[in-house]
Short mmCIF file of C-alpha atoms in Angstrom, two decimals:
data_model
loop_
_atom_site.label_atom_id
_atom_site.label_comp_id
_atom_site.label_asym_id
_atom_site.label_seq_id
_atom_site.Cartn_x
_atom_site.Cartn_y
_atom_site.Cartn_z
CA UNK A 204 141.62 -195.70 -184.72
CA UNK A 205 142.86 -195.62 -187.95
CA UNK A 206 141.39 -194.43 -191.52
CA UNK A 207 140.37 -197.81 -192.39
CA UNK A 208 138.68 -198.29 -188.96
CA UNK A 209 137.30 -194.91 -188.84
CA UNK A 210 135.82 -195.39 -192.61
CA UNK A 211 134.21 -199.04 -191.14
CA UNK A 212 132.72 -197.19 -187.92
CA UNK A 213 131.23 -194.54 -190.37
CA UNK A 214 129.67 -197.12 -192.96
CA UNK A 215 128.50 -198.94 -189.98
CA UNK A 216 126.86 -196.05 -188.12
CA UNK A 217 124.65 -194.91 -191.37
CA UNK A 218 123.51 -198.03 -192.25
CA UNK A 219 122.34 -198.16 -188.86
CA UNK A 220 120.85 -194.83 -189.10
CA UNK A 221 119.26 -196.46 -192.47
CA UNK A 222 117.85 -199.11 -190.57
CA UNK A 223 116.05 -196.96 -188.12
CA UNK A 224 114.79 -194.75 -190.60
CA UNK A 225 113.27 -197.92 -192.79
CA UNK A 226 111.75 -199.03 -189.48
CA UNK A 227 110.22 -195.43 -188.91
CA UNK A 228 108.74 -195.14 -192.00
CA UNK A 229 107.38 -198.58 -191.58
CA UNK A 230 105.47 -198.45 -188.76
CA UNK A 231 104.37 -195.15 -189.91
CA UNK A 232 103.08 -197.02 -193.32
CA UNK A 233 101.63 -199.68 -190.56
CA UNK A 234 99.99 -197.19 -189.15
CA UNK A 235 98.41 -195.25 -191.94
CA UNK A 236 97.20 -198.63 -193.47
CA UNK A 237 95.37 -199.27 -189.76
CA UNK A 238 93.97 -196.28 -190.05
CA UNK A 239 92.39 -196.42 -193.52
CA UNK A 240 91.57 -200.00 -192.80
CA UNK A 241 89.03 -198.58 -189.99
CA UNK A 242 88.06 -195.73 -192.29
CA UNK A 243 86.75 -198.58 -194.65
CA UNK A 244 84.65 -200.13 -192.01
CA UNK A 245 82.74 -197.26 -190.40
CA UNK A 246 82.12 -196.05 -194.07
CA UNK A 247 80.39 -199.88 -194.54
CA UNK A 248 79.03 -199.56 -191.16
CA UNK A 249 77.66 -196.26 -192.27
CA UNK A 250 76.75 -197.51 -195.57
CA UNK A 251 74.76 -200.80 -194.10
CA UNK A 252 72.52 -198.31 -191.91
CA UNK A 253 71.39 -196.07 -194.38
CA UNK A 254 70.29 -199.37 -196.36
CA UNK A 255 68.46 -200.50 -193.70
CA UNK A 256 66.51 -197.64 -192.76
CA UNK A 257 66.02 -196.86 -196.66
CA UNK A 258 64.17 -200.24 -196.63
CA UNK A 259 62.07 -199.65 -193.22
CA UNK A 260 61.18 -196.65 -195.00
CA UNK A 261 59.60 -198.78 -198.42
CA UNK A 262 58.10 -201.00 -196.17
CA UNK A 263 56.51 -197.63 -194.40
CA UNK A 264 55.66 -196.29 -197.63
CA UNK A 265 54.07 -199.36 -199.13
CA UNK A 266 52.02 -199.97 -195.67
CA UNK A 267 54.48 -203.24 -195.91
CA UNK A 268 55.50 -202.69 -191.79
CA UNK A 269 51.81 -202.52 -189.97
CA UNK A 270 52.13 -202.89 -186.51
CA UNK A 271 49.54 -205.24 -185.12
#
């Protein structure tokens, strides 16, 4: 192999190593977006239950939920 060749195997090698690192920190970015994505919707989840039993509790308050 000459220098020429050599110089094209090298260039070729780190861009592959470029590649793989892009894709790495990709799915990592994938990943962390997934996560906060579910973060999001437990905190609504969350969020929508402590609204509903705030109002169960006016309705208790104001006599609003007699049981029959």
């Amino acid at each position: 192999m000459n220098n020429t060749q050599s110089a094209g195997f090298q260039a070729g090698e780190a861009k592959g190593q470029a590649q793989e690192k892009g894709n790495q920190l990709m799915d990592k970015a994938g990943a962390a977006a997934q996560s906060a994505k579910e973060s999001v919707q437990e905190a609504g989840a969350q969020m929508q239950m402590k609204a509903s039993d705030a109002a169960e509790a006016v309705k208790d308050a104001t006599g609003m939920n007699k049981s029959t």
